[in-house]
Amino acid sequence: MLRTVLPVIFLFIFSASFAQGTGDITVLVKEDGRALAGATIELRTAKKLVRIGVSDSSGITHFTAVSPGVYTCAASLVGFAPALSDSFRYEGGAVVLPVLFMKKEVRLLAGVTVQSRKPLIELRSDRTIVNLESSISQVGTSVLEALEKMPGITVDKDGVISLKGKSSVLVMIDGKPTYLGGAELANLLGGMSSSGVSQVELMTQPPARYDASGNAGVINIRTKKTQVKGWNGSVNVSVGKGRYPKSNNSVQVNYRMGKVNLFANYSLNANGSFTRIYALRQYYKADERTIERELEQPTFIRARAATHTLRTGIDYSLGQRTTLGLALSGSRLSRHSDNTATASWKQPSGAVDSLIETFTGNASRWRSGGLSASVRHSFKATGQLGADVDVLSYRIHGTQMSSNVRRFPGNETESFRGNLPSSINIYSARADYSDRLSKTVTLETGWKSSRIVTDNEAAYELLDGGAWKTDAGKTNHFIYTENIHALYATTQASGTRWSGQGGLRFERTSYKGHQLGNDTRKDSAFSRNYNSLFPSASVSYRLDSSNSLSASIGRRIDRPAFQKLNPFVFIINKYTNQQGNPYFRPQFTWNAEVAHLYRSVIVSTLSYSVTTDYFSQIFYSDSAGVVVYTEGNLGRARNLGVSVAVQLSLRPWWSLNGQATGNSKRIEGIVYGKAVATISQGQLSLSNTFRFKKGWGAELSGFYTTRSQADLQEVVDPSGQMTAGLSKTVASGRGTFRLVVRDIFYTQAMAGNTTFFRSGEYFKLTRDTRVATFGFTLRFGRALKGTPRRSEGSAKDEIQRVGNG
């Protein structure tokens, strides 16, 4: 059904939107150097209004069949001061008017800042922007919880983020990579409060300036930055209650005056949570149909976590052309969990052969610190040179204590403990130069180098006769070093109706890994060097003032997270282990996309991608029935996708944002034999925003994901949730109270089936997702116009590759 309906919707919107002819007068609207979409453009004579148009994603409005005469053009857009052109005489033919520049509108009423509210979602031809500050329902949520509600994004049971049905997303914070991946990235985003985030950018086809990693695209999380002079800031506090209490709090302060801009953001996220897992594993005889035995494993995990995050810095203007920047960042996370699990071996009849209880305590602490320095210099009116240097360091320390108690038959206890310290040091530098060669052609080129050094140790001990002895089979010490050097060039050109961009990026990668030996294992090492080219190109064509088409193509790479190359064993429970893979290779993807944009209201997209050496979870079991979970490369994956995103104002007080995404996938590979998986899946997300009188507002949102598959051996059942929120502004707009209930019907469970060799497992995972939250935001400060733009830094594309899950 989904495979049929979505293409029909796409074709209907795509064809029904073509309606208007060519034009003679072209108007371009910008804010500084950024094109403004959705602005109302009026073409007037001295006595009357002649035409009205709306600017497209390129900021362009085209008026058709205009009679000769004397005209002016006026531009208006919510949140901006109106702009008016000089009067001009039109005598026929094609005319392009000088650019109309608009400025953000800020009004002072008795010392109170009155500023228009941004729309929740902004649709553009090259990206989707989600303005979290405009969302009622994000109060009290973490950044990870906020992401899974956004259009086209899904988060699986392991915290892996997918965009429009494809995993391997490059996640950045303020243009800088987090240098974390897998479970560590999930811990970071889960510990960040969404109250400190202003907007999130979703890009499926980023240009050559970005690192080539992330086949699904880029998610850029932008933290709040006050856009006015003087002292300004905000305080956000919230308390929530699911099964366990939660609290998310943040403070943002900014001071700008003259040549100096100082900023600081601090957040504290302290949450209690639980995870309940049910797993039923069935082992088959040689015919792969007759059940030989079963393993039932219910597990309950109680967790407590606290995360402190601080970002601060200074921007200093040496003059009108040169700006220096220095930023410091740091975070501290502490997480403790207590796990209770039962493993029951059963006969096909249900009779219990043995019963084992497992009690595990896990603790993790990690500290991170970063320094970023930048310089920006403008040459005359067209050229700009920028340089960035970044240093980041992570210190992660985990401990594990576990006991397996056999209850039947017999009575014995097996205990072990693990000490898991690791360090990650990242050094990165880049330089970029851009210049406008003519009125319609721009050239940008740059260089980037990064070096990453990780040191990971896993020291396991067994309790033997009352004394702890080293478990050499699981103990491991792994050191990894990676260097990446890149050069890129990209050019942009535009005409009256069209614009295009082409780029080429070269990356040279070299890495080496060293696993130190012990009494039972020899030293081992591996290394590799490879060069890759990553071309990208895009073109857009404006059909009329309401419709535009765009097409893009590009090649991208995904490198394994550093920790996933480490062959150490992490014990999940007595019958399930997780292990790294030193032979994990990069995967390469070609992406192609065609999109249609209608008045920044509807975006319809058709995409196709082919990935070689596809990343996938791999499960295999040994003779004792222990399942080992690892990751590696399979053969090839193909993904045909279609999506329709809408942004509608149904009433003056009611706006609707929605996106439907459908994917048809084919995954091929060899695990314990040649295997092929095909699936058609979809996702629907909707958000209704209501603005009432006297400062009242409400929001009703939800998402639904159909049966889906990201790995060759695992299929996930449908899931979704609904959220409702209510808000009230007070203190002349300076304060806002919010009350939100997430996952109202408690439907956001994750369940599915995993296939192993001659065995299979059904699993279901439920979490503390139904939460009621009450929050308050207070804004303070003096409002004057002006803000600098901070550097995104050189290390913006490596962060997410650190991680162990």
CSV table of N, CA, C and O in Angstrom, one decimal, residues 440-527:
chain,number,residue,atom,x,y,z
A,440,THR,N,28.1,36.3,-11.3
A,440,THR,CA,27.3,35.1,-11.3
A,440,THR,C,28.2,33.9,-11.0
A,440,THR,O,27.6,32.8,-10.9
A,441,VAL,N,29.5,34.0,-10.8
A,441,VAL,CA,30.3,32.9,-10.5
A,441,VAL,C,31.1,33.0,-9.2
A,441,VAL,O,31.7,34.1,-9.0
A,442,THR,N,31.1,32.0,-8.4
A,442,THR,CA,31.9,32.0,-7.1
A,442,THR,C,32.7,30.7,-7.1
A,442,THR,O,32.3,29.7,-7.5
A,443,LEU,N,34.0,30.9,-6.6
A,443,LEU,CA,34.9,29.8,-6.5
A,443,LEU,C,35.3,29.6,-5.0
A,443,LEU,O,35.5,30.6,-4.3
A,444,GLU,N,35.3,28.4,-4.5
A,444,GLU,CA,35.8,28.1,-3.1
A,444,GLU,C,36.7,27.0,-3.2
A,444,GLU,O,36.5,26.0,-3.9
A,445,THR,N,37.8,27.0,-2.4
A,445,THR,CA,38.7,25.9,-2.3
A,445,THR,C,39.3,25.9,-0.9
A,445,THR,O,39.2,26.9,-0.1
A,446,GLY,N,39.8,24.7,-0.5
A,446,GLY,CA,40.3,24.6,0.8
A,446,GLY,C,41.1,23.3,1.1
A,446,GLY,O,41.2,22.4,0.2
A,447,TRP,N,41.7,23.2,2.3
A,447,TRP,CA,42.5,22.1,2.7
A,447,TRP,C,42.1,21.8,4.1
A,447,TRP,O,41.7,22.6,4.9
A,448,LYS,N,42.2,20.5,4.5
A,448,LYS,CA,42.0,20.1,5.9
A,448,LYS,C,42.8,18.9,6.2
A,448,LYS,O,43.0,18.0,5.3
A,449,SER,N,43.4,18.8,7.4
A,449,SER,CA,44.1,17.7,7.9
A,449,SER,C,43.6,17.4,9.3
A,449,SER,O,43.3,18.3,10.1
A,450,SER,N,43.6,16.1,9.6
A,450,SER,CA,43.2,15.7,11.0
A,450,SER,C,44.0,14.4,11.4
A,450,SER,O,44.4,13.6,10.5
A,451,ARG,N,44.3,14.4,12.7
A,451,ARG,CA,45.0,13.2,13.3
A,451,ARG,C,44.3,12.8,14.5
A,451,ARG,O,43.9,13.6,15.4
A,452,ILE,N,44.0,11.5,14.6
A,452,ILE,CA,43.3,10.9,15.7
A,452,ILE,C,44.1,9.8,16.3
A,452,ILE,O,44.6,8.9,15.6
A,453,VAL,N,44.2,9.8,17.6
A,453,VAL,CA,45.0,8.7,18.3
A,453,VAL,C,44.1,8.2,19.5
A,453,VAL,O,43.6,9.0,20.3
A,454,THR,N,43.8,6.9,19.5
A,454,THR,CA,43.0,6.3,20.5
A,454,THR,C,43.8,5.2,21.2
A,454,THR,O,44.5,4.5,20.6
A,455,ASP,N,43.5,5.1,22.5
A,455,ASP,CA,44.2,4.1,23.4
A,455,ASP,C,43.1,3.4,24.2
A,455,ASP,O,42.5,4.1,25.1
A,456,ASN,N,42.8,2.2,24.0
A,456,ASN,CA,41.7,1.5,24.6
A,456,ASN,C,42.2,0.2,25.3
A,456,ASN,O,43.0,-0.6,24.7
A,457,GLU,N,41.8,0.0,26.6
A,457,GLU,CA,42.2,-1.1,27.3
A,457,GLU,C,41.0,-1.8,27.9
A,457,GLU,O,40.0,-1.1,28.4
A,458,ALA,N,41.0,-3.1,27.9
A,458,ALA,CA,39.9,-3.9,28.5
A,458,ALA,C,40.6,-5.0,29.4
A,458,ALA,O,41.2,-5.9,28.9
A,459,ALA,N,40.5,-4.8,30.7
A,459,ALA,CA,41.1,-5.7,31.7
A,459,ALA,C,40.1,-6.4,32.4
A,459,ALA,O,39.3,-5.9,33.3
A,460,TYR,N,39.9,-7.7,32.1
A,460,TYR,CA,38.9,-8.6,32.7
A,460,TYR,C,39.5,-9.5,33.7
A,460,TYR,O,40.6,-10.1,33.5
A,461,GLU,N,38.8,-9.8,34.8
A,461,GLU,CA,39.3,-10.7,35.8
A,461,GLU,C,38.1,-11.7,36.2
A,461,GLU,O,36.9,-11.2,36.3
A,462,LEU,N,38.5,-12.9,36.6
A,462,LEU,CA,37.5,-13.9,37.0
A,462,LEU,C,37.8,-14.2,38.5
A,462,LEU,O,38.9,-14.2,39.0
A,463,LEU,N,36.7,-14.4,39.3
A,463,LEU,CA,36.8,-14.8,40.7
A,463,LEU,C,37.0,-16.3,40.8
A,463,LEU,O,36.1,-17.1,40.4
A,464,ASP,N,38.2,-16.7,41.2
A,464,ASP,CA,38.5,-18.1,41.3
A,464,ASP,C,39.0,-18.4,42.7
A,464,ASP,O,40.1,-18.0,43.1
A,465,GLY,N,38.2,-19.2,43.4
A,465,GLY,CA,38.6,-19.6,44.8
A,465,GLY,C,38.8,-18.4,45.7
A,465,GLY,O,39.7,-18.5,46.6
A,466,GLY,N,38.0,-17.4,45.5
A,466,GLY,CA,38.0,-16.3,46.4
A,466,GLY,C,39.1,-15.2,46.0
A,466,GLY,O,39.2,-14.2,46.7
A,467,ALA,N,39.8,-15.5,44.9
A,467,ALA,CA,40.8,-14.5,44.5
A,467,ALA,C,40.6,-14.1,43.0
A,467,ALA,O,40.1,-15.0,42.2
A,468,TRP,N,40.8,-12.9,42.7
A,468,TRP,CA,40.6,-12.4,41.3
A,468,TRP,C,41.8,-12.7,40.5
A,468,TRP,O,43.0,-12.4,40.8
A,469,LYS,N,41.6,-13.4,39.3
A,469,LYS,CA,42.6,-13.8,38.4
A,469,LYS,C,42.3,-13.2,37.0
A,469,LYS,O,41.2,-13.1,36.6
A,470,THR,N,43.4,-12.8,36.3
A,470,THR,CA,43.2,-12.2,35.0
A,470,THR,C,42.6,-13.2,34.0
A,470,THR,O,43.0,-14.4,33.9
A,471,ASP,N,41.6,-12.7,33.3
A,471,ASP,CA,41.0,-13.5,32.2
A,471,ASP,C,41.7,-13.1,30.9
A,471,ASP,O,41.2,-12.1,30.2
A,472,ALA,N,42.8,-13.8,30.6
A,472,ALA,CA,43.6,-13.4,29.4
A,472,ALA,C,42.8,-13.5,28.1
A,472,ALA,O,43.1,-12.8,27.1
A,473,GLY,N,41.8,-14.4,28.0
A,473,GLY,CA,41.1,-14.5,26.8
A,473,GLY,C,40.2,-13.3,26.4
A,473,GLY,O,40.0,-13.1,25.2
A,474,LYS,N,39.8,-12.5,27.4
A,474,LYS,CA,39.0,-11.3,27.2
A,474,LYS,C,39.8,-10.0,27.3
A,474,LYS,O,39.4,-9.0,26.9
A,475,THR,N,40.9,-10.1,28.0
A,475,THR,CA,41.7,-8.9,28.3
A,475,THR,C,42.4,-8.4,27.0
A,475,THR,O,42.9,-9.3,26.2
A,476,ASN,N,42.5,-7.1,26.8
A,476,ASN,CA,42.9,-6.6,25.5
A,476,ASN,C,43.4,-5.2,25.7
A,476,ASN,O,42.9,-4.4,26.5
A,477,HIS,N,44.4,-4.8,24.9
A,477,HIS,CA,44.9,-3.4,24.8
A,477,HIS,C,45.1,-3.0,23.4
A,477,HIS,O,45.9,-3.7,22.7
A,478,PHE,N,44.4,-2.0,22.9
A,478,PHE,CA,44.3,-1.7,21.5
A,478,PHE,C,44.7,-0.2,21.3
A,478,PHE,O,44.1,0.7,21.9
A,479,ILE,N,45.6,0.1,20.4
A,479,ILE,CA,46.0,1.4,20.1
A,479,ILE,C,45.8,1.7,18.6
A,479,ILE,O,46.2,0.9,17.7
A,480,TYR,N,45.2,2.8,18.3
A,480,TYR,CA,44.8,3.1,16.9
A,480,TYR,C,45.2,4.5,16.5
A,480,TYR,O,44.9,5.5,17.3
A,481,THR,N,45.8,4.7,15.4
A,481,THR,CA,46.1,6.0,14.9
A,481,THR,C,45.6,6.2,13.4
A,481,THR,O,45.8,5.3,12.6
A,482,GLU,N,45.1,7.4,13.2
A,482,GLU,CA,44.5,7.7,11.8
A,482,GLU,C,44.9,9.1,11.4
A,482,GLU,O,44.8,10.0,12.2
A,483,ASN,N,45.2,9.2,10.1
A,483,ASN,CA,45.5,10.6,9.6
A,483,ASN,C,44.7,10.7,8.3
A,483,ASN,O,44.6,9.8,7.4
A,484,ILE,N,44.0,11.8,8.1
A,484,ILE,CA,43.2,12.1,6.9
A,484,ILE,C,43.6,13.5,6.4
A,484,ILE,O,43.6,14.5,7.2
A,485,HIS,N,44.0,13.6,5.1
A,485,HIS,CA,44.3,14.9,4.5
A,485,HIS,C,43.4,15.1,3.3
A,485,HIS,O,43.1,14.1,2.6
A,486,ALA,N,42.8,16.3,3.2
A,486,ALA,CA,41.8,16.5,2.2
A,486,ALA,C,42.1,17.9,1.5
A,486,ALA,O,42.6,18.8,2.1
A,487,LEU,N,41.8,17.9,0.2
A,487,LEU,CA,41.8,19.1,-0.6
A,487,LEU,C,40.4,19.1,-1.4
A,487,LEU,O,39.9,18.1,-1.8
A,488,TYR,N,39.9,20.3,-1.5
A,488,TYR,CA,38.6,20.4,-2.3
A,488,TYR,C,38.5,21.7,-3.0
A,488,TYR,O,39.2,22.7,-2.7
A,489,ALA,N,37.7,21.7,-4.0
A,489,ALA,CA,37.4,22.9,-4.8
A,489,ALA,C,35.9,22.8,-5.3
A,489,ALA,O,35.4,21.7,-5.6
A,490,THR,N,35.2,23.9,-5.2
A,490,THR,CA,33.8,23.9,-5.7
A,490,THR,C,33.5,25.3,-6.3
A,490,THR,O,34.1,26.3,-5.9
A,491,THR,N,32.7,25.3,-7.3
A,491,THR,CA,32.3,26.5,-8.0
A,491,THR,C,30.8,26.6,-8.1
A,491,THR,O,30.1,25.6,-8.2
A,492,GLN,N,30.3,27.8,-8.0
A,492,GLN,CA,28.9,28.1,-8.1
A,492,GLN,C,28.6,29.1,-9.2
A,492,GLN,O,29.4,30.0,-9.3
A,493,ALA,N,27.6,28.9,-10.0
A,493,ALA,CA,27.2,29.8,-11.0
A,493,ALA,C,25.7,29.9,-11.1
A,493,ALA,O,25.0,29.0,-10.7
A,494,SER,N,25.2,31.1,-11.5
A,494,SER,CA,23.8,31.3,-11.6
A,494,SER,C,23.4,32.2,-12.8
A,494,SER,O,24.3,33.0,-13.3
A,495,GLY,N,22.2,32.0,-13.3
A,495,GLY,CA,21.7,32.8,-14.3
A,495,GLY,C,20.3,33.3,-13.9
A,495,GLY,O,20.0,33.3,-12.7
A,496,THR,N,19.6,33.8,-14.9
A,496,THR,CA,18.3,34.4,-14.6
A,496,THR,C,17.3,33.4,-13.9
A,496,THR,O,16.6,33.6,-13.0
A,497,ARG,N,17.4,32.1,-14.5
A,497,ARG,CA,16.4,31.1,-14.0
A,497,ARG,C,17.1,29.9,-13.3
A,497,ARG,O,16.5,29.1,-12.7
A,498,TRP,N,18.4,29.8,-13.5
A,498,TRP,CA,19.1,28.6,-13.0
A,498,TRP,C,20.3,28.9,-12.1
A,498,TRP,O,20.8,30.1,-12.1
A,499,SER,N,20.7,28.0,-11.3
A,499,SER,CA,21.9,28.0,-10.5
A,499,SER,C,22.5,26.6,-10.5
A,499,SER,O,21.8,25.6,-10.5
A,500,GLY,N,23.8,26.6,-10.4
A,500,GLY,CA,24.4,25.3,-10.3
A,500,GLY,C,25.7,25.3,-9.5
A,500,GLY,O,26.2,26.3,-9.2
A,501,GLN,N,26.1,24.1,-9.0
A,501,GLN,CA,27.2,24.0,-8.2
A,501,GLN,C,27.9,22.7,-8.5
A,501,GLN,O,27.3,21.6,-8.7
A,502,GLY,N,29.3,22.7,-8.6
A,502,GLY,CA,30.0,21.5,-8.9
A,502,GLY,C,31.3,21.5,-8.0
A,502,GLY,O,31.9,22.5,-7.8
A,503,GLY,N,31.6,20.3,-7.5
A,503,GLY,CA,32.7,20.3,-6.6
A,503,GLY,C,33.5,18.9,-6.7
A,503,GLY,O,32.9,17.9,-7.1
A,504,LEU,N,34.7,18.9,-6.2
A,504,LEU,CA,35.5,17.7,-6.2
A,504,LEU,C,36.4,17.8,-4.9
A,504,LEU,O,37.0,18.8,-4.6
A,505,ARG,N,36.3,16.7,-4.2
A,505,ARG,CA,37.1,16.5,-2.9
A,505,ARG,C,38.0,15.3,-3.0
A,505,ARG,O,37.6,14.3,-3.4
A,506,PHE,N,39.2,15.5,-2.6
A,506,PHE,CA,40.2,14.4,-2.6
A,506,PHE,C,40.6,14.2,-1.1
A,506,PHE,O,40.9,15.1,-0.4
A,507,GLU,N,40.5,12.9,-0.7
A,507,GLU,CA,40.9,12.6,0.7
A,507,GLU,C,41.9,11.4,0.6
A,507,GLU,O,41.7,10.4,0.0
A,508,ARG,N,43.0,11.6,1.4
A,508,ARG,CA,44.0,10.5,1.6
A,508,ARG,C,43.9,10.1,3.1
A,508,ARG,O,44.0,10.9,4.0
A,509,THR,N,43.7,8.8,3.2
A,509,THR,CA,43.5,8.2,4.6
A,509,THR,C,44.6,7.2,4.8
A,509,THR,O,44.9,6.3,4.0
A,510,SER,N,45.2,7.3,6.0
A,510,SER,CA,46.1,6.2,6.4
A,510,SER,C,45.9,5.9,7.9
A,510,SER,O,45.6,6.8,8.7
A,511,TYR,N,45.9,4.6,8.2
A,511,TYR,CA,45.6,4.3,9.6
A,511,TYR,C,46.4,3.0,10.0
A,511,TYR,O,46.8,2.2,9.1
A,512,LYS,N,46.6,2.8,11.3
A,512,LYS,CA,47.3,1.6,11.8
A,512,LYS,C,46.7,1.3,13.1
A,512,LYS,O,46.4,2.2,13.9
A,513,GLY,N,46.6,0.0,13.4
A,513,GLY,CA,46.1,-0.5,14.6
A,513,GLY,C,47.1,-1.5,15.2
A,513,GLY,O,47.7,-2.3,14.5
A,514,HIS,N,47.2,-1.5,16.5
A,514,HIS,CA,48.1,-2.4,17.2
A,514,HIS,C,47.4,-3.0,18.4
A,514,HIS,O,47.0,-2.3,19.4
A,515,GLN,N,47.2,-4.3,18.4
A,515,GLN,CA,46.7,-5.0,19.6
A,515,GLN,C,47.8,-5.7,20.3
A,515,GLN,O,48.5,-6.5,19.8
A,516,LEU,N,48.0,-5.2,21.6
A,516,LEU,CA,49.1,-5.7,22.4
A,516,LEU,C,48.8,-7.1,22.8
A,516,LEU,O,47.7,-7.4,23.1
A,517,GLY,N,49.8,-7.9,22.9
A,517,GLY,CA,49.6,-9.3,23.3
A,517,GLY,C,49.6,-9.5,24.8
A,517,GLY,O,49.9,-8.6,25.6
A,518,ASN,N,49.3,-10.8,25.2
A,518,ASN,CA,49.4,-11.2,26.6
A,518,ASN,C,49.8,-12.6,26.7
A,518,ASN,O,50.3,-13.2,25.7
A,519,ASP,N,49.6,-13.3,27.8
A,519,ASP,CA,50.0,-14.7,28.0
A,519,ASP,C,49.4,-15.6,27.0
A,519,ASP,O,50.0,-16.7,26.7
A,520,THR,N,48.2,-15.3,26.5
A,520,THR,CA,47.5,-16.2,25.6
A,520,THR,C,47.4,-15.7,24.2
A,520,THR,O,46.9,-16.4,23.3
A,521,ARG,N,47.8,-14.5,23.9
A,521,ARG,CA,47.6,-13.9,22.6
A,521,ARG,C,48.9,-13.1,22.2
A,521,ARG,O,49.4,-12.4,23.0
A,522,LYS,N,49.3,-13.3,21.0
A,522,LYS,CA,50.5,-12.6,20.4
A,522,LYS,C,50.1,-11.2,20.0
A,522,LYS,O,48.9,-10.9,19.8
A,523,ASP,N,51.1,-10.4,19.9
A,523,ASP,CA,50.9,-9.0,19.3
A,523,ASP,C,50.4,-9.2,17.9
A,523,ASP,O,50.8,-10.1,17.2
A,524,SER,N,49.5,-8.3,17.5
A,524,SER,CA,49.0,-8.2,16.1
A,524,SER,C,48.9,-6.8,15.7
A,524,SER,O,48.6,-5.9,16.6
A,525,ALA,N,49.0,-6.5,14.4
A,525,ALA,CA,48.9,-5.1,13.9
A,525,ALA,C,48.4,-5.2,12.5
A,525,ALA,O,48.5,-6.2,11.8
A,526,PHE,N,47.7,-4.1,12.1
A,526,PHE,CA,47.3,-3.9,10.7
A,526,PHE,C,47.4,-2.4,10.4
A,526,PHE,O,47.4,-1.5,11.2
A,527,SER,N,47.5,-2.2,9.1
A,527,SER,CA,47.6,-0.8,8.6
A,527,SER,C,47.0,-0.8,7.2
A,527,SER,O,46.9,-1.8,6.5
